[in-house]
XYZ file of C-alpha atoms in Angstrom:
596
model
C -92.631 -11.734 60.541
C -95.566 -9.458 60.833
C -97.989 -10.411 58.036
C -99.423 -7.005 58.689
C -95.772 -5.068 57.809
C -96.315 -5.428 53.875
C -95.529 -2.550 51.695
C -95.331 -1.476 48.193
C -91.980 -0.195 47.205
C -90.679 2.013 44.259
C -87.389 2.697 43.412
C -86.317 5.130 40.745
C -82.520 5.387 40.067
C -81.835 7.997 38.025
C -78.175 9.324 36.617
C -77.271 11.149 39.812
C -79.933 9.856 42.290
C -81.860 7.147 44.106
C -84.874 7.444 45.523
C -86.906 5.196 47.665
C -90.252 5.372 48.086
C -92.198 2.631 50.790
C -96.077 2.847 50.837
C -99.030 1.121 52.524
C -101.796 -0.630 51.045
C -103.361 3.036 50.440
C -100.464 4.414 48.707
C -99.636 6.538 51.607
C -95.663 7.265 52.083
C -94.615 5.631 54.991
C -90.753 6.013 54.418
C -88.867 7.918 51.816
C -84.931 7.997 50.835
C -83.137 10.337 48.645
C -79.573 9.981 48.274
C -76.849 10.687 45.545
C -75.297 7.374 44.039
C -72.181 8.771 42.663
C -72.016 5.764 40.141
C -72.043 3.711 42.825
C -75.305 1.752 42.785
C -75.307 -0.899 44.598
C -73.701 0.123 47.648
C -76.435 3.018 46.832
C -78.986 0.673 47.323
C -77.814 -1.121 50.698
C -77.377 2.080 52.514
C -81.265 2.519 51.736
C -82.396 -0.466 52.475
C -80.389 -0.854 55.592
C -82.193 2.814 56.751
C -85.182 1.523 56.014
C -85.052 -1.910 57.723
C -83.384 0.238 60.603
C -86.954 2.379 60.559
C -89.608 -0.397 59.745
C -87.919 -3.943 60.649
C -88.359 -6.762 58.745
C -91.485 -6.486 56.739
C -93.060 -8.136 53.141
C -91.936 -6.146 50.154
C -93.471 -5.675 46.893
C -91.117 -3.883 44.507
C -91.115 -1.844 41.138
C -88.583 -0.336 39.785
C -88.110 3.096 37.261
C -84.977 5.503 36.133
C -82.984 6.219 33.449
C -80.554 4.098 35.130
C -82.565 1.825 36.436
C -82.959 -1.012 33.606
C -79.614 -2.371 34.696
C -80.421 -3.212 38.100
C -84.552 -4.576 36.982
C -82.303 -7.474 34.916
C -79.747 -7.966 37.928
C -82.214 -8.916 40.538
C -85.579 -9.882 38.138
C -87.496 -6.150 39.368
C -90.097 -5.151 37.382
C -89.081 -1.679 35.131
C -91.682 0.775 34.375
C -90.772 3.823 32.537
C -90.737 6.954 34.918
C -93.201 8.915 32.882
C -95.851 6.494 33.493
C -94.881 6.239 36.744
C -95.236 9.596 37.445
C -98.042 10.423 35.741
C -99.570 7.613 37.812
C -99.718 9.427 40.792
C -100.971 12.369 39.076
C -103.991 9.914 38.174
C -104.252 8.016 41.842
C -103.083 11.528 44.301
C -104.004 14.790 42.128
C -107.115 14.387 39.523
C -107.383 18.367 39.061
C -103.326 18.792 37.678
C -103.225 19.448 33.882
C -99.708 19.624 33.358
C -96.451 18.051 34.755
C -92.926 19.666 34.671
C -90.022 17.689 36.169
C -86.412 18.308 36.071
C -83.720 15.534 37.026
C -80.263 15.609 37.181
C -80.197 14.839 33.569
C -83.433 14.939 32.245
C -86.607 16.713 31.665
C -89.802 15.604 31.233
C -93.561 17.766 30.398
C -96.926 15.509 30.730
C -100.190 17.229 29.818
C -103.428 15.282 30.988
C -106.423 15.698 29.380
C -110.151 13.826 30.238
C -110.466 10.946 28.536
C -107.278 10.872 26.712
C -104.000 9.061 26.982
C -101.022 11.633 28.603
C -99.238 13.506 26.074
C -95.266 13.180 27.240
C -92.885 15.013 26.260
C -88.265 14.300 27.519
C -85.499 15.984 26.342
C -83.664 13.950 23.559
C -79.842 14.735 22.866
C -79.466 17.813 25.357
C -79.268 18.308 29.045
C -79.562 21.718 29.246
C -81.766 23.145 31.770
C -81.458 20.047 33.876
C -80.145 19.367 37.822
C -76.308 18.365 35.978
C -76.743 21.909 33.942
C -77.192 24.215 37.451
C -74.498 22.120 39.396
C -72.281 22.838 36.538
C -73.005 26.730 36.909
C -72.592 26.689 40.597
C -69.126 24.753 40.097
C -68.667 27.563 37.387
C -69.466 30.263 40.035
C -67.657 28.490 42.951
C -70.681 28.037 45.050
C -73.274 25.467 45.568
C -76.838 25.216 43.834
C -78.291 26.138 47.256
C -76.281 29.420 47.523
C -77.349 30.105 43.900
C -81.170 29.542 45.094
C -80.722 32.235 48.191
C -78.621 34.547 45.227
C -81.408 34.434 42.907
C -84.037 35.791 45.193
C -82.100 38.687 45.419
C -82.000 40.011 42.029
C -82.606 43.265 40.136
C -81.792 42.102 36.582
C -82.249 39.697 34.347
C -79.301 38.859 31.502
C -79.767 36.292 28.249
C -77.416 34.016 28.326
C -77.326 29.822 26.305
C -79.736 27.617 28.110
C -79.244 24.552 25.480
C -75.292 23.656 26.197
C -73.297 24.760 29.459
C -70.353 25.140 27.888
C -72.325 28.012 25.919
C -73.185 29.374 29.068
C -69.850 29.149 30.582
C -69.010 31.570 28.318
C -71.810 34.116 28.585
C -71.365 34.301 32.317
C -67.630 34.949 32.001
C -68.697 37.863 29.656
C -71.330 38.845 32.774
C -68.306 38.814 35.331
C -65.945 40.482 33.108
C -68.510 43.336 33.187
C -69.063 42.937 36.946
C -72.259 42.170 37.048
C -73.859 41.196 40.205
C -73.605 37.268 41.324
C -77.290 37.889 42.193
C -78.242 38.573 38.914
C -76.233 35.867 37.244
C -78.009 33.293 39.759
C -81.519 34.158 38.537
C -80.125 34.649 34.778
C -79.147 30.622 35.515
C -82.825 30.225 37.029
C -84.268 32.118 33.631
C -82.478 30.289 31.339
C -83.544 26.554 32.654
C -87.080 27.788 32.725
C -86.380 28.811 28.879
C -84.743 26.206 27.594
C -87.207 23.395 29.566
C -90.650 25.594 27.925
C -88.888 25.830 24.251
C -87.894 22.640 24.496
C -90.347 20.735 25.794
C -93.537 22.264 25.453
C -92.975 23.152 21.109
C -96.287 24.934 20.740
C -98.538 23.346 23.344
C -100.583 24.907 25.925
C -98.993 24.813 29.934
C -102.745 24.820 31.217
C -102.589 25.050 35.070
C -102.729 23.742 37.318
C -99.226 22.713 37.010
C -97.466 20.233 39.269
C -93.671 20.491 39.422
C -91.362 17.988 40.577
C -88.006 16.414 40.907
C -84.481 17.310 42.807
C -84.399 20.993 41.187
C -87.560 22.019 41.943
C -87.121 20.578 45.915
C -84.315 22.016 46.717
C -84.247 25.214 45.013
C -87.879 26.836 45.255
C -86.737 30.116 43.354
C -86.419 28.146 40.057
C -90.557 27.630 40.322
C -90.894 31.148 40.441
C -89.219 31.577 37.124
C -91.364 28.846 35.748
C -94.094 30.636 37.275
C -92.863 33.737 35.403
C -92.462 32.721 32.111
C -96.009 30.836 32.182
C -97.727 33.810 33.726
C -98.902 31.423 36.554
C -100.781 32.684 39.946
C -99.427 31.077 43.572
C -102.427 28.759 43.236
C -102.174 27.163 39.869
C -98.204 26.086 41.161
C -98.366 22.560 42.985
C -95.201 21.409 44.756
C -95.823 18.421 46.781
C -93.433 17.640 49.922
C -92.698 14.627 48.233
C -92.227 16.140 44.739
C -88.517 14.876 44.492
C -90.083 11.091 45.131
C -92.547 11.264 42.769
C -91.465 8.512 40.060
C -91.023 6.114 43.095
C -94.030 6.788 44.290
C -95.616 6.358 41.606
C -93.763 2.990 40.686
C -94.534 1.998 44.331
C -98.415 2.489 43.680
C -98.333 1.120 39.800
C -101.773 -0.460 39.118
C -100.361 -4.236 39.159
C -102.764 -5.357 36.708
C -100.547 -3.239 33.960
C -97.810 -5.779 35.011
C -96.659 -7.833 32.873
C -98.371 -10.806 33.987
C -95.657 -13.523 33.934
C -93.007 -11.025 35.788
C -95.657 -8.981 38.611
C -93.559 -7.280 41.099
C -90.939 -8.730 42.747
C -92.387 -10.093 46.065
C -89.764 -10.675 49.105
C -89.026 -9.923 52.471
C -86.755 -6.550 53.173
C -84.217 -9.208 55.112
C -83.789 -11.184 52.002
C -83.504 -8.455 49.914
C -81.169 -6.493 51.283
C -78.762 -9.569 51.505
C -79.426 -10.029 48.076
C -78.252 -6.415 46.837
C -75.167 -6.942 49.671
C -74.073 -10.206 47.812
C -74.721 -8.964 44.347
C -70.800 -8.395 43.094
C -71.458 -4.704 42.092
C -71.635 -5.276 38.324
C -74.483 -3.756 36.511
C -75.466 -4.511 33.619
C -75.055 -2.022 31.073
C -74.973 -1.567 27.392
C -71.704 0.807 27.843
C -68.877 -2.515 27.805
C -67.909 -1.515 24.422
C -63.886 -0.713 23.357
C -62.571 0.690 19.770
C -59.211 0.337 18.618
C -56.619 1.724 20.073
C -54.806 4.831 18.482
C -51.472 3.609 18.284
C -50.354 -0.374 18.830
C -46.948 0.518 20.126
C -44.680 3.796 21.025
C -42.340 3.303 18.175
C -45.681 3.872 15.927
C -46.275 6.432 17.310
C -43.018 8.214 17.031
C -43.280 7.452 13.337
C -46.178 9.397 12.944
C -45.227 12.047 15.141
C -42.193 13.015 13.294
C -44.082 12.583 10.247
C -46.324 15.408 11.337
C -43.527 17.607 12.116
C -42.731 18.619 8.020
C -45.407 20.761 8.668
C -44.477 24.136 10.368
C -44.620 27.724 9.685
C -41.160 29.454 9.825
C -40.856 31.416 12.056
C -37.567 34.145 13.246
C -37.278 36.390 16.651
C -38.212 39.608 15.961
C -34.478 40.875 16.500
C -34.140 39.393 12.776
C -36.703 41.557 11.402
C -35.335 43.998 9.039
C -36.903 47.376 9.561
C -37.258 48.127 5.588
C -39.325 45.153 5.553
C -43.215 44.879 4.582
C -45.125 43.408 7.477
C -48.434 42.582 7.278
C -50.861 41.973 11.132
C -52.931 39.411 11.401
C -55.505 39.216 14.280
C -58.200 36.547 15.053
C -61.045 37.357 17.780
C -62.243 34.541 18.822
C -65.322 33.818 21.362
C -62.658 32.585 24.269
C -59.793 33.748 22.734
C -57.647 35.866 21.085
C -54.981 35.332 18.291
C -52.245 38.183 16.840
C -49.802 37.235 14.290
C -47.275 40.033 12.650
C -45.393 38.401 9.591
C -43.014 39.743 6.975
C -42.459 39.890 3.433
C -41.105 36.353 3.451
C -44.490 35.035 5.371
C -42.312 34.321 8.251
C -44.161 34.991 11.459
C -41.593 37.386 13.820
C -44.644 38.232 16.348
C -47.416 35.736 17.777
C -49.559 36.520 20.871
C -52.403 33.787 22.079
C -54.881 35.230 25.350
C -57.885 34.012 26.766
C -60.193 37.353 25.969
C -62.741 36.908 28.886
C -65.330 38.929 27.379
C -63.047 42.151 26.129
C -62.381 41.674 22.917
C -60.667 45.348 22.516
C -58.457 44.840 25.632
C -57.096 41.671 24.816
C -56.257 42.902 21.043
C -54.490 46.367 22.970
C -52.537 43.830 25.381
C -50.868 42.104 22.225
C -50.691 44.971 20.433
C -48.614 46.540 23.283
C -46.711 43.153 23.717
C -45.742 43.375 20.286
C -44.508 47.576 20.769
C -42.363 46.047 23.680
C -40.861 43.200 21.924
C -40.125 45.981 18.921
C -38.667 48.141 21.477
C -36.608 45.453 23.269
C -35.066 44.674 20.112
C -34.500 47.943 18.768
C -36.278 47.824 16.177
C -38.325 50.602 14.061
C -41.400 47.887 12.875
C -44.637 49.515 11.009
C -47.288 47.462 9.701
C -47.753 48.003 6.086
C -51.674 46.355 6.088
C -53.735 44.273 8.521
C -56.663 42.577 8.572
C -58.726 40.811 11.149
C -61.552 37.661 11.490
C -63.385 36.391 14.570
C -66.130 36.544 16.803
C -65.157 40.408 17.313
C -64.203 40.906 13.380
C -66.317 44.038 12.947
C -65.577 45.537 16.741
C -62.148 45.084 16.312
C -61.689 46.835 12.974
C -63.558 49.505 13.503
C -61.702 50.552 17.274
C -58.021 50.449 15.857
C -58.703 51.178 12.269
C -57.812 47.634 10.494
C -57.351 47.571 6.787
C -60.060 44.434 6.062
C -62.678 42.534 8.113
C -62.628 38.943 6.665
C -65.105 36.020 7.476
C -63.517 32.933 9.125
C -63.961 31.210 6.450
C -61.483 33.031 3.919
C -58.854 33.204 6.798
C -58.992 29.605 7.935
C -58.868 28.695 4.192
C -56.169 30.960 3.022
C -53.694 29.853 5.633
C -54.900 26.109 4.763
C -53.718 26.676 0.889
C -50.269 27.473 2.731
C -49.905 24.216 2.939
C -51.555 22.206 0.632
C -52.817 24.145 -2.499
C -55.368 21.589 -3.661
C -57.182 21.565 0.039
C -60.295 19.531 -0.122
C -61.720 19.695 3.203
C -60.767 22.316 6.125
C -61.696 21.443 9.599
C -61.487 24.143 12.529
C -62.267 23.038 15.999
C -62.232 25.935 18.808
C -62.832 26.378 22.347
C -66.424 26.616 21.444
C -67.144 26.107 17.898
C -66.588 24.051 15.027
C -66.060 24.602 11.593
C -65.922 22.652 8.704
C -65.517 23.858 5.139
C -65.629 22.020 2.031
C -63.507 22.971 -0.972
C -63.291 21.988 -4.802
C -61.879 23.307 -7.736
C -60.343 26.076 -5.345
C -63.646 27.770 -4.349
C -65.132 27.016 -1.097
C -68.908 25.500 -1.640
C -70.056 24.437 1.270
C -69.319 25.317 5.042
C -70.919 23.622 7.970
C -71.039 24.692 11.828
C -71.862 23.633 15.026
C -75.169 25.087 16.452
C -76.559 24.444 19.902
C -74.337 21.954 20.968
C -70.862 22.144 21.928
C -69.820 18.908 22.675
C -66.777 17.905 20.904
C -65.093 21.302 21.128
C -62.007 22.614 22.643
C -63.639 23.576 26.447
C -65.720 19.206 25.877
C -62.039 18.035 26.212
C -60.933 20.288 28.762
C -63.514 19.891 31.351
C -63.575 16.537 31.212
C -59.613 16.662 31.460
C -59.942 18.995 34.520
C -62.447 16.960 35.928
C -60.435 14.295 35.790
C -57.203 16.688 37.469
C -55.379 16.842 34.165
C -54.148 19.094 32.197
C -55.335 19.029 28.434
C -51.420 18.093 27.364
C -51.490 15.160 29.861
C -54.764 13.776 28.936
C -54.122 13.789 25.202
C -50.400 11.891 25.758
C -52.419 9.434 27.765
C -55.352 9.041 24.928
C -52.677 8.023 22.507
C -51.347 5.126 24.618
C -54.573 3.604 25.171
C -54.774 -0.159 24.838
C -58.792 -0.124 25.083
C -60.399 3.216 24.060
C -64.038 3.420 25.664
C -67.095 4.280 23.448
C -68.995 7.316 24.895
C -70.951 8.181 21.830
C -71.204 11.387 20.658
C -73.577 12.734 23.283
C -74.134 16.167 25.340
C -71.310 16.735 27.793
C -73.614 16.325 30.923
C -74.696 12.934 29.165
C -71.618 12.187 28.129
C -70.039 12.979 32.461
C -72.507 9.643 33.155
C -71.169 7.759 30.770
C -67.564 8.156 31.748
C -68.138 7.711 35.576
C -69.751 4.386 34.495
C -66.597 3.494 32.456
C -64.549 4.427 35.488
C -66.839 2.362 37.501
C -66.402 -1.063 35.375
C -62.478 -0.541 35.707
C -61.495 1.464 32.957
C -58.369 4.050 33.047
C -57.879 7.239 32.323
C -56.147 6.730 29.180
C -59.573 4.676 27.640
C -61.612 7.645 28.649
C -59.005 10.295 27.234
C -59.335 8.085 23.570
C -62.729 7.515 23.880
C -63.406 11.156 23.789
C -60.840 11.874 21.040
C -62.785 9.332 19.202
C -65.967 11.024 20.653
C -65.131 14.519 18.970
C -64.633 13.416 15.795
C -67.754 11.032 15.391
C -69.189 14.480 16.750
C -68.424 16.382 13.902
C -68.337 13.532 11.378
C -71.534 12.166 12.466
C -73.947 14.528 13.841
C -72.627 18.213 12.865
C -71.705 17.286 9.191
C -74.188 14.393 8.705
C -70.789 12.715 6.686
C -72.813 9.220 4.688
C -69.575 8.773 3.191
C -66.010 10.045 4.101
C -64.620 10.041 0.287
C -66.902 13.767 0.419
C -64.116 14.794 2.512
C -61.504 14.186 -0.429
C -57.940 13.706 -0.194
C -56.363 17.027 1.199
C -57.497 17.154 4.889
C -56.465 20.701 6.279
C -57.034 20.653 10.261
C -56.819 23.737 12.414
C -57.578 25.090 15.515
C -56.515 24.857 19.380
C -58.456 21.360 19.943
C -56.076 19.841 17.119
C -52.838 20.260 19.527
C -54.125 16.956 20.789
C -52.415 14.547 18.747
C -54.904 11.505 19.705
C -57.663 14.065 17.791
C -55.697 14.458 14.807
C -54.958 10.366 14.630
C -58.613 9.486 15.087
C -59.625 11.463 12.336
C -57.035 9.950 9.863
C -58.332 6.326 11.615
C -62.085 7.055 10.600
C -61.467 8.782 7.648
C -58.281 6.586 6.509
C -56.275 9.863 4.867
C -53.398 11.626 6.216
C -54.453 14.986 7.889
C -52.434 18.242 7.783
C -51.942 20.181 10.594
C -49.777 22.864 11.224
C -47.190 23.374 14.623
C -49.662 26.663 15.222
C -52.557 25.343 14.883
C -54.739 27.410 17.510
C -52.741 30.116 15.590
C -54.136 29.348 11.618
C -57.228 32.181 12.082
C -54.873 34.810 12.397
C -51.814 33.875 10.415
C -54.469 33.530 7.755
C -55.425 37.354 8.043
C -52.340 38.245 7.758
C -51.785 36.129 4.762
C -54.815 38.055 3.638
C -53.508 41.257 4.169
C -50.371 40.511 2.867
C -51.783 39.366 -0.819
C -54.128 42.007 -1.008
């Protein structure tokens, strides 16, 4: 073998990506590889390697290694880690001197560096949230049905900009529903994306400190899709020439692990010093394992299926009555309920008895006041069908469109979620302690003692553990919500995923998929997932006797049953939850209007 062919190498495997990075003794790029890994690593890594030896032959390597998924493979075959903010702001140091700020954006990721003379780099990653990052815009184009390209050559033909969430996707799912419900152009929606990641990665990131240019942006994003730099470049108020984007911007944490000054080494590790040959038949022997932290199980929800149908017909004692609306008697009171929710909306007409003799459940993609005249006019036709003469004596209404709603069709009382979620708890258990509602979207929890409501809680930038958390990952996974939650309860080894963003969380579960697990772990995992959400890190719960003994659960997500029996498993009480429970906002109003 040449002694001459020696090069440094960096690799940086991050949660969607490997890169590659080969340099000579300068710290000159002399071969490059960027490839998606699809949870697939090692296989990853021989297909690299292989290209490379393919290019450059046999030849002396010197290797470092950086990612947020790149610790596992550094143990697996003895590679030196570096984190891959030092690495990259190592080839700010060695290849630009006159950059005073870094931006990158990953798939998962985002990280801000600001250099100043003389002092050590001020870095700056985002924490619990992936909003903003590569994951967050493939998740919009998937949303849109194109791909993040097509949203790149959309976004430079734009008019107008629209707010919409930047922190959590499933926010933004929502707000660009509401922008195609309205017909707004796709154009407009792709730079509204673009706005929103340059938003939410400034806010975020930056918290009060000075962008100073010039600024040097890297990573996938900012490669592939040159319009999102312009929107940077907007909300910073940056000219063309205080905007560096290197051709090898999307390598630059390899590179810089490639070029790492080697006396910051550890001294007893160094880099990891072998020929290309003998590496590569290393990585093609290596079994595939990884070493990861992610191995652990929880118990499983149920031990067998006659335990289960114990519980389940257990849960039954609780349902509303309910009669066909041909059993209505026309003298009768009846009292209209309506709930309008942020995804959906909820009608309930009941009668004097409380019996419910109309329901109606839509999706209200952005039109809150169509989607209330649909049911309305469902209900008319159902009236009509069955010859009956109904009037509605009072009504009342909650939601996300409360105030709307009431004011366009006249509505006898606008009532906070909170009374209408508890008022249709007390139907079932007078001395309710603790009220739980988990939507498509939101999450609610209220607190009760002595009768009076003292404390309510709600989610705030985050969705995960909401209704839409389960059903994209059930979707994802080409299941329907029904079918993932009968397989979650059936489990025999639930998987741990924390209680992390959704676009964290998507990693997580393709790892567990990866190491062998099924479909029904990951369905328990994240039942167990939403409720450690909410317990955990919505409600900050020390100690689940604040809860109290009368555990009132409502809400679409709580048709799951494997929700439902991981909350009684970490809170160890019986939970009560209706047969309507997507229903409970609006039967509540009409409770409401009924009493008052």
């Amino acid at each position: 073998m040449d002694p001459a062919k020696a090069y440094k190498v960096g690799i940086d495997i991050g949660s969607t990506t490997i890169k590659i990075v080969f340099t000579d003794i300068q710290g000159n790029i002399v071969f490059a590889d960027y490839q998606r890994h699809n949870a697939d690593i090692i296989n990853s890594l021989v297909a690299s390697f292989t290209t490379a030896k393919n290019q450059l032959g046999n030849a002396t390597l010197s290797i470092v290694i950086t990612g947020s998924a790149g610790m596992g493979v550094s143990e697996k075959f003895t590679i030196p880690f570096i984190q891959e903010v030092v690495a990259a702001a190592e080839v700010i140091k060695q290849k630009y001197p006159d950059i005073n700020t870094l931006i990158d954006i990953g798939g998962e990721d985002a990280k801000m560096i600001f250099f100043k003379d003389g002092s050590i780099p001020d870095i700056r990653m985002n924490g619990s949230c992936a909003g903003g990052t590569g994951a967050f815009i493939d998740q919009m184009a998937s949303l849109l049905g194109i791909t993040p390209i097509e949203i790149n050559e959309l976004a430079t033909k734009h008019k107008n900009i629209y707010p919409i969430a930047s922190r959590c996707g499933v926010f933004t799912k929502t707000d660009i529903q509401n922008l195609i419900a309205k017909n707004v152009s796709r154009e407009d929606i792709a730079a509204s994306i673009f706005n929103a990641v340059a938003m939410q990665t400034i806010t975020s990131l930056a918290r009060g400190y000075d962008i100073v240019p010039k600024v040097f942006f890297c990573g996938g994003p900012f490669s592939f899709l040159p319009e999102l730099k312009n929107f940077f470049a907007k909300q910073l108020n940056l000219k063309d020439e205080d905007c560096i984007i290197s051709e090898n911007s999307k390598f630059i944490p390899a590179w810089g692990s490639a070029i790492y000054d080697d006396s910051h080494l550890h001294e007893q590790t160094g880099r990891l010093e072998i020929s290309l040959a003998d590496f590569l038949t290393k990585v093609q022997n290596a079994d595939g394992n990884i070493p990861t932290n992610l191995t652990e199980r929880l118990s499983p929800l149920f031990t067998t299926k006659a335990e289960f149908d114990k519980w389940n017909a257990k849960k039954q004692q609780y349902h509303i009555e309910q009669i066909d609306i041909s059993q209505a008697n026309d003298s009768d009171k009846f009292y209209l309920g309506i709930d309008s929710g942020s995804t959906t909306t909820k009608i309930i007409i009941i009668d004097s008895n409380e019996r419910i003799c109309f329901s109606y459940y839509t999706k209200s993609n952005g039109r809150p006041l169509e989607t209330v005249q649909a049911g309305l006019k469902a209900f008319e036709q159902a009236a009509n069908n069955a010859s009956k003469a109904i009037s509605i004596t009072k009504s009342a209404v909650t939601g996300y469109g409360e105030d709307l709603v009431k004011a366009a069709y006249n509505l006898d009382y606008g009532i906070v979620e909170t009374i209408a979620h508890y008022t249709a708890a007390r139907k079932f258990q007078p001395n309710v302690s603790f009220i739980l509602d988990i939507g498509g979207q939101d999450m609610k929890a209220i607190f009760v003692e002595l009768g009076a409501i003292n404390k309510l809680e709600i989610n705030e930038a985050c969705s995960s553990g909401c209704g839409s958390f389960i059903e994209g990952f059930a979707n994802g996974l080409n299941y329907s919500v029904a079918e993932f939650a009968d397989k979650a309860c059936f489990a025999e080894n639930p998987c741990d995923l924390g209680t992390r963003c959704t676009v964290f969380m998507n990693s997580k579960v393709k790892q567990f998929l990866r190491e062998g697990a099924s479909v029904a772990d990951i369905a328990a995992g994240l039942a167990y997932s939403v409720i450690k959400n909410c317990l955990y890190k919505v409600l900050k719960i020390k100690d689940v006797a604040d809860l109290g003994n009368n555990i009132v659960v409502q809400g679409g997500t709580f048709r799951n049953k494997a929700i439902i029996r991981t909350l009684e498993l970490l809170t160890a009480q019986e939970v009560i939850c209706s047969d309507i429970p997507e229903l409970m906002g609006a039967y509540g109003s009409a409770l409401y209007a009924a009493r008052n």
